[in-house]
mmCIF file of C-alpha atoms in Angstrom:
data_model
loop_
_atom_site.group_PDB
_atom_site.id
_atom_site.type_symbol
_atom_site.label_atom_id
_atom_site.label_comp_id
_atom_site.label_asym_id
_atom_site.label_seq_id
_atom_site.Cartn_x
_atom_site.Cartn_y
_atom_site.Cartn_z
ATOM 1 C CA MET R 1 74.948 149.171 111.199
ATOM 2 C CA SER R 2 78.084 150.670 109.548
ATOM 3 C CA LEU R 3 79.802 150.840 112.674
ATOM 4 C CA VAL R 4 79.390 147.306 113.663
ATOM 5 C CA ALA R 5 80.552 147.078 109.561
ATOM 6 C CA TYR R 6 83.776 148.415 110.004
ATOM 7 C CA THR R 7 84.697 147.893 113.272
ATOM 8 C CA LEU R 8 84.016 143.670 112.405
ATOM 9 C CA VAL R 9 86.290 144.765 109.196
ATOM 10 C CA ALA R 10 89.214 145.516 111.753
ATOM 11 C CA PHE R 11 88.639 142.481 113.839
ATOM 12 C CA ILE R 12 89.239 139.946 111.371
ATOM 13 C CA LEU R 13 91.700 140.945 109.434
ATOM 14 C CA VAL R 14 93.510 141.561 112.908
ATOM 15 C CA THR R 15 92.519 137.847 113.918
ATOM 16 C CA ALA R 16 93.842 136.765 110.282
ATOM 17 C CA VAL R 17 97.237 138.339 110.645
ATOM 18 C CA ALA R 18 97.569 136.558 113.827
ATOM 19 C CA THR R 19 96.302 133.426 112.761
ATOM 20 C CA ALA R 20 98.735 133.436 110.104
ATOM 21 C CA LEU R 21 101.748 134.931 112.240
ATOM 22 C CA PHE R 22 101.860 132.733 115.394
ATOM 23 C CA ARG R 23 104.417 130.435 115.331
ATOM 24 C CA ASP R 24 102.149 127.872 118.301
ATOM 25 C CA VAL R 25 99.996 126.030 115.790
ATOM 26 C CA LEU R 26 97.556 124.952 118.672
ATOM 27 C CA SER R 27 97.174 129.092 118.978
ATOM 28 C CA ALA R 28 96.955 129.566 115.116
ATOM 29 C CA ILE R 29 93.759 127.022 116.104
ATOM 30 C CA VAL R 30 91.856 129.180 118.677
ATOM 31 C CA VAL R 31 92.810 132.912 116.604
ATOM 32 C CA PHE R 32 91.279 131.273 113.756
ATOM 33 C CA GLY R 33 88.051 129.992 115.474
ATOM 34 C CA ALA R 34 87.967 133.449 116.864
ATOM 35 C CA TYR R 35 88.647 134.755 112.888
ATOM 36 C CA SER R 36 85.913 132.479 111.281
ATOM 37 C CA LEU R 37 83.249 134.183 114.450
ATOM 38 C CA GLY R 38 84.277 137.339 112.741
ATOM 39 C CA MET R 39 83.509 136.245 109.256
ATOM 40 C CA ALA R 40 79.473 134.478 111.112
ATOM 41 C CA ILE R 41 78.640 138.068 112.191
ATOM 42 C CA LEU R 42 79.663 139.766 108.925
ATOM 43 C CA TYR R 43 77.779 136.967 106.328
ATOM 44 C CA THR R 44 75.088 137.856 108.853
ATOM 45 C CA LEU R 45 74.779 141.100 108.709
ATOM 46 C CA LEU R 46 75.269 140.754 104.216
ATOM 47 C CA LEU R 47 71.741 138.856 104.576
ATOM 48 C CA ALA R 48 73.241 136.204 103.686
ATOM 49 C CA PRO R 49 71.721 132.973 105.879
ATOM 50 C CA ASP R 50 73.106 130.534 104.478
ATOM 51 C CA VAL R 51 76.172 131.387 104.765
ATOM 52 C CA ALA R 52 77.109 132.406 108.163
ATOM 53 C CA MET R 53 75.550 129.159 109.125
ATOM 54 C CA THR R 54 77.872 127.360 106.994
ATOM 55 C CA GLU R 55 80.983 129.516 108.807
ATOM 56 C CA ALA R 56 79.583 128.431 111.932
ATOM 57 C CA ALA R 57 78.937 124.707 111.527
ATOM 58 C CA ILE R 58 82.645 125.080 110.030
ATOM 59 C CA GLY R 59 84.951 127.211 111.281
ATOM 60 C CA ALA R 60 84.140 127.194 114.461
ATOM 61 C CA GLY R 61 83.003 123.082 114.778
ATOM 62 C CA VAL R 62 84.849 121.333 112.134
ATOM 63 C CA THR R 63 87.637 123.096 110.929
ATOM 64 C CA THR R 64 88.871 123.338 115.049
ATOM 65 C CA ILE R 65 88.549 119.658 115.646
ATOM 66 C CA LEU R 66 89.998 118.243 111.934
ATOM 67 C CA LEU R 67 92.665 120.842 112.558
ATOM 68 C CA LEU R 68 93.636 119.429 116.139
ATOM 69 C CA LEU R 69 93.229 115.818 115.275
ATOM 70 C CA THR R 70 96.438 116.610 112.569
ATOM 71 C CA ILE R 71 98.637 118.017 115.099
ATOM 72 C CA ALA R 72 97.629 114.681 117.389
ATOM 73 C CA ARG R 73 99.004 113.283 115.079
ATOM 74 C CA THR R 74 102.400 115.325 114.060
ATOM 75 C CA SER R 75 104.708 117.538 115.852
ATOM 76 C CA ARG R 76 104.054 120.145 118.245
ATOM 77 C CA PRO R 77 107.146 122.149 117.777
ATOM 78 C CA SER R 78 107.487 123.855 121.366
ATOM 79 C CA THR R 79 109.101 128.076 121.387
ATOM 80 C CA GLU R 80 109.768 131.151 122.602
ATOM 81 C CA ARG R 81 108.850 133.545 119.956
ATOM 82 C CA LEU R 82 105.350 134.264 119.985
ATOM 83 C CA PHE R 83 105.250 135.252 116.275
ATOM 84 C CA GLU R 84 106.796 133.724 112.597
ATOM 85 C CA PRO R 85 109.046 136.543 111.586
ATOM 86 C CA ILE R 86 107.674 138.435 108.282
ATOM 87 C CA ASN R 87 109.542 136.786 105.090
ATOM 88 C CA VAL R 88 109.853 140.263 103.040
ATOM 89 C CA PRO R 89 109.589 139.388 99.473
ATOM 90 C CA ALA R 90 106.243 136.985 100.075
ATOM 91 C CA LEU R 91 104.965 139.976 101.930
ATOM 92 C CA VAL R 92 105.819 142.125 98.651
ATOM 93 C CA ILE R 93 104.045 140.081 96.111
ATOM 94 C CA VAL R 94 101.172 139.107 97.957
ATOM 95 C CA GLY R 95 101.255 143.284 98.856
ATOM 96 C CA ALA R 96 101.225 143.826 94.705
ATOM 97 C CA PHE R 97 98.652 141.060 94.516
ATOM 98 C CA VAL R 98 96.451 142.752 97.052
ATOM 99 C CA LEU R 99 97.077 146.075 95.459
ATOM 100 C CA VAL R 100 96.219 145.031 91.753
ATOM 101 C CA LEU R 101 93.516 143.039 92.934
ATOM 102 C CA VAL R 102 91.949 146.085 95.328
ATOM 103 C CA THR R 103 92.241 148.776 92.865
ATOM 104 C CA GLN R 104 91.856 146.749 89.596
ATOM 105 C CA LEU R 105 88.794 144.551 90.560
ATOM 106 C CA LEU R 106 87.022 145.735 93.215
ATOM 107 C CA PRO R 107 85.586 148.878 91.179
ATOM 108 C CA GLU R 108 84.161 146.616 88.489
ATOM 109 C CA MET R 109 82.054 144.932 91.793
ATOM 110 C CA TYR R 110 78.843 145.979 92.446
ATOM 111 C CA ALA R 111 77.840 147.365 95.226
ATOM 112 C CA VAL R 112 75.698 146.229 98.149
ATOM 113 C CA GLY R 113 71.797 146.647 95.813
ATOM 114 C CA ASP R 114 73.270 148.130 92.820
ATOM 115 C CA PRO R 115 70.056 148.685 90.246
ATOM 116 C CA ALA R 116 72.770 147.479 87.475
ATOM 117 C CA ALA R 117 73.503 144.480 88.439
ATOM 118 C CA PRO R 118 72.919 141.100 86.772
ATOM 119 C CA VAL R 119 70.241 140.525 89.780
ATOM 120 C CA TRP R 120 68.310 143.591 88.419
ATOM 121 C CA SER R 121 69.097 144.122 84.876
ATOM 122 C CA ASN R 122 67.922 140.678 84.200
ATOM 123 C CA PRO R 123 64.228 141.221 86.531
ATOM 124 C CA GLU R 124 62.662 138.843 84.666
ATOM 125 C CA VAL R 125 65.104 135.381 85.349
ATOM 126 C CA THR R 126 64.960 137.036 89.171
ATOM 127 C CA GLN R 127 61.208 137.027 89.223
ATOM 128 C CA ALA R 128 60.905 133.859 87.760
ATOM 129 C CA TYR R 129 63.438 131.782 90.084
ATOM 130 C CA LEU R 130 61.223 133.606 92.494
ATOM 131 C CA GLU R 131 57.491 131.690 91.375
ATOM 132 C CA GLN R 132 58.782 128.629 89.795
ATOM 133 C CA THR R 133 61.070 127.608 93.166
ATOM 134 C CA TYR R 134 58.817 126.429 95.827
ATOM 135 C CA ARG R 135 55.834 125.186 93.099
ATOM 136 C CA ASP R 136 59.373 122.955 91.777
ATOM 137 C CA THR R 137 61.003 122.124 94.425
ATOM 138 C CA GLY R 138 58.944 122.544 97.735
ATOM 139 C CA VAL R 139 62.250 124.954 99.767
ATOM 140 C CA GLN R 140 61.271 128.126 100.715
ATOM 141 C CA ASN R 141 64.287 129.842 100.361
ATOM 142 C CA ALA R 142 65.139 130.125 96.781
ATOM 143 C CA VAL R 143 68.768 130.333 97.801
ATOM 144 C CA THR R 144 68.681 127.177 99.060
ATOM 145 C CA ALA R 145 66.771 126.011 96.203
ATOM 146 C CA VAL R 146 69.581 126.858 93.631
ATOM 147 C CA LEU R 147 72.067 124.981 95.742
ATOM 148 C CA ALA R 148 71.116 121.923 96.546
ATOM 149 C CA ALA R 149 67.961 121.278 93.830
ATOM 150 C CA TYR R 150 68.457 123.105 90.449
ATOM 151 C CA ARG R 151 72.436 122.291 90.995
ATOM 152 C CA GLY R 152 71.869 119.331 92.415
ATOM 153 C CA PHE R 153 74.266 117.655 89.630
ATOM 154 C CA ASP R 154 76.710 120.149 90.406
ATOM 155 C CA THR R 155 77.054 119.597 94.395
ATOM 156 C CA PHE R 156 77.087 116.191 93.892
ATOM 157 C CA GLY R 157 80.016 115.809 91.328
ATOM 158 C CA GLU R 158 81.664 117.996 94.174
ATOM 159 C CA ALA R 159 81.032 115.056 97.038
ATOM 160 C CA VAL R 160 82.358 113.059 93.708
ATOM 161 C CA VAL R 161 85.517 115.085 93.998
ATOM 162 C CA VAL R 162 85.836 114.884 98.133
ATOM 163 C CA PHE R 163 85.209 110.762 97.867
ATOM 164 C CA ALA R 164 87.461 110.390 95.119
ATOM 165 C CA ALA R 165 90.294 112.244 97.204
ATOM 166 C CA GLY R 166 89.918 110.551 99.694
ATOM 167 C CA ILE R 167 90.203 107.144 98.514
ATOM 168 C CA ALA R 168 93.523 108.483 97.301
ATOM 169 C CA THR R 169 95.021 109.940 100.038
ATOM 170 C CA LEU R 170 94.293 105.901 101.626
ATOM 171 C CA LEU R 171 96.036 104.336 98.695
ATOM 172 C CA VAL R 172 98.471 107.090 98.998
ATOM 173 C CA LEU R 173 99.414 105.508 102.548
ATOM 174 C CA LYS R 174 98.103 102.180 101.847
ATOM 175 C CA ARG R 175 95.521 101.873 104.223
ATOM 176 C CA GLU R 176 92.704 100.262 103.980
ATOM 177 C CA VAL R 177 90.350 102.109 106.845
ATOM 178 C CA PHE R 178 90.267 106.116 107.686
ATOM 179 C CA ALA R 179 91.371 105.317 111.476
ATOM 180 C CA MET L 1 75.432 160.926 118.342
ATOM 181 C CA ILE L 2 73.634 159.568 121.038
ATOM 182 C CA PRO L 3 70.605 157.340 119.444
ATOM 183 C CA THR L 4 67.329 157.887 120.673
ATOM 184 C CA ASP L 5 65.552 154.941 118.397
ATOM 185 C CA ILE L 6 64.900 152.024 120.006
ATOM 186 C CA ASN L 7 66.752 150.017 117.030
ATOM 187 C CA GLU L 8 69.611 151.993 116.902
ATOM 188 C CA ILE L 9 69.775 151.370 120.434
ATOM 189 C CA PHE L 10 70.547 147.631 119.688
ATOM 190 C CA LEU L 11 72.909 148.720 117.098
ATOM 191 C CA PHE L 12 74.743 150.732 119.242
ATOM 192 C CA ALA L 13 75.104 147.916 121.288
ATOM 193 C CA ALA L 14 76.363 145.486 118.761
ATOM 194 C CA ALA L 15 79.115 148.012 117.761
ATOM 195 C CA ILE L 16 80.328 148.567 121.568
ATOM 196 C CA PHE L 17 79.974 144.841 121.746
ATOM 197 C CA VAL L 18 82.607 144.610 118.332
ATOM 198 C CA LEU L 19 85.063 146.223 120.006
ATOM 199 C CA LEU L 20 85.233 144.536 123.101
ATOM 200 C CA ALA L 21 85.892 141.062 120.767
ATOM 201 C CA ILE L 22 89.072 143.577 120.157
ATOM 202 C CA ALA L 23 89.543 143.683 123.636
ATOM 203 C CA MET L 24 89.063 140.401 123.864
ATOM 204 C CA PHE L 25 91.082 139.279 121.314
ATOM 205 C CA TYR L 26 94.252 140.875 123.228
ATOM 206 C CA ARG L 27 94.519 138.170 125.693
ATOM 207 C CA ALA L 28 93.876 135.472 122.791
ATOM 208 C CA VAL L 29 96.923 137.249 121.418
ATOM 209 C CA ALA L 30 98.916 137.751 124.423
ATOM 210 C CA GLY L 31 98.565 134.474 125.806
ATOM 211 C CA PRO L 32 100.646 133.389 127.403
ATOM 212 C CA THR L 33 99.329 130.297 128.103
ATOM 213 C CA THR L 34 96.931 127.749 126.053
ATOM 214 C CA GLN L 35 94.752 128.143 128.628
ATOM 215 C CA ASP L 36 94.052 132.222 128.333
ATOM 216 C CA ARG L 37 94.031 131.800 124.747
ATOM 217 C CA LEU L 38 90.939 129.236 124.684
ATOM 218 C CA LEU L 39 89.372 131.101 128.197
ATOM 219 C CA ALA L 40 89.618 134.546 125.525
ATOM 220 C CA VAL L 41 87.572 132.462 122.000
ATOM 221 C CA ASN L 42 85.038 130.959 124.486
ATOM 222 C CA VAL L 43 83.650 134.418 125.668
ATOM 223 C CA LEU L 44 84.468 135.347 122.369
ATOM 224 C CA GLY L 45 82.115 133.358 121.227
ATOM 225 C CA THR L 46 79.765 133.981 123.383
ATOM 226 C CA ASN L 47 80.166 137.988 122.574
ATOM 227 C CA THR L 48 79.357 136.908 119.121
ATOM 228 C CA VAL L 49 75.771 134.835 120.249
ATOM 229 C CA VAL L 50 75.536 138.519 121.901
ATOM 230 C CA ILE L 51 75.979 140.485 118.833
ATOM 231 C CA LEU L 52 73.827 138.247 116.850
ATOM 232 C CA ALA L 53 71.210 138.591 119.162
ATOM 233 C CA LEU L 54 71.468 141.998 119.343
ATOM 234 C CA LEU L 55 71.684 142.221 115.454
ATOM 235 C CA ALA L 56 68.224 140.594 115.118
ATOM 236 C CA ALA L 57 66.553 143.201 117.692
ATOM 237 C CA GLY L 58 68.284 145.803 115.570
ATOM 238 C CA LEU L 59 67.257 144.880 111.837
ATOM 239 C CA ASP L 60 63.928 143.388 112.706
ATOM 240 C CA GLN L 61 65.404 140.106 111.269
ATOM 241 C CA PRO L 62 64.302 137.147 113.570
ATOM 242 C CA TRP L 63 66.494 134.586 111.426
ATOM 243 C CA PHE L 64 69.656 136.168 112.763
ATOM 244 C CA LEU L 65 68.548 134.452 116.297
ATOM 245 C CA ASP L 66 68.811 130.574 114.038
ATOM 246 C CA ILE L 67 73.162 131.446 113.303
ATOM 247 C CA ALA L 68 73.377 132.400 117.180
ATOM 248 C CA LEU L 69 71.602 129.072 118.404
ATOM 249 C CA ILE L 70 73.824 127.155 115.865
ATOM 250 C CA TYR L 71 77.146 128.757 117.521
ATOM 251 C CA ALA L 72 76.019 128.537 121.006
ATOM 252 C CA LEU L 73 76.411 125.140 120.198
ATOM 253 C CA LEU L 74 79.087 124.907 118.411
ATOM 254 C CA ASN L 75 81.367 127.569 120.538
ATOM 255 C CA PHE L 76 80.624 124.593 122.856
ATOM 256 C CA LEU L 77 81.682 121.841 120.791
ATOM 257 C CA MET L 78 84.969 123.766 120.370
ATOM 258 C CA ALA L 79 85.892 124.689 123.542
ATOM 259 C CA VAL L 80 85.954 120.743 124.840
ATOM 260 C CA ALA L 81 87.555 120.000 121.718
ATOM 261 C CA ILE L 82 90.919 121.882 122.572
ATOM 262 C CA SER L 83 90.306 121.748 126.277
ATOM 263 C CA LYS L 84 90.309 117.388 126.254
ATOM 264 C CA PHE L 85 93.523 118.101 122.994
ATOM 265 C CA THR L 86 95.359 119.859 125.902
ATOM 266 C CA VAL L 87 94.592 117.685 128.908
ATOM 267 C CA GLU L 88 95.118 114.094 127.543
ATOM 268 C CA ARG L 89 97.059 114.805 124.241
ATOM 269 C CA GLY L 90 95.562 113.298 121.174
ATOM 270 C CA GLY L 91 91.903 112.682 122.194
ATOM 271 C CA VAL L 92 90.241 114.907 120.884
ATOM 272 C CA LEU L 93 86.374 114.033 120.567
#
């Protein structure tokens, strides 16, 4: 289990850095697909099937096609260089940020299955959701029920935001349809 | 550290497949043409399906296979989209 997880994390890191540094956008899209594959396996290993399925659908399917459509409508500069040169000041800033996150934030987070985590320290709440969810919503997966039913208005609000962004794009481009 | 339990063997095999994924990733980075990269990622996708199936067997979690199925379908879609894009520039779907 841990052997799989460690090699996966190494694979994801390498693909993420390669995606960021590739000069050619089409190659970056292809390598981003590889990154998405690694992430889906990692989510599955962490027992988050709903997130893994979303990653599979969005990462491999929608994002690739969306980005391809984008570069089809813009220019794709050809170049001899394989990688973009690294911007040192940006690297320093991002490195400091990541260092702070890893050293300050990560120790504060609960480990997987930690009995002190809020999920377990309030067993009544967890138990109440597990007992009521199926009766209330008819959905067998409690996580899905919370996302789609109990937090339905929240999800609806997100959809409204995306819709508004689409309308705003049409207004800026002075068009009436997405075509 | 030769595994003896059958579930351990499945997990060990999954780890080896992840290592193979890194080898395939070399081809995706090195190229030199987009077709090489596309093929490398397509093989990586198939590899992912195998890894997920091995994990499903090794961890006794049959629902992993659902994700493997989704990936098998979408990996094909991704390959078709990129191939079409490189052949007739601009045509994606």
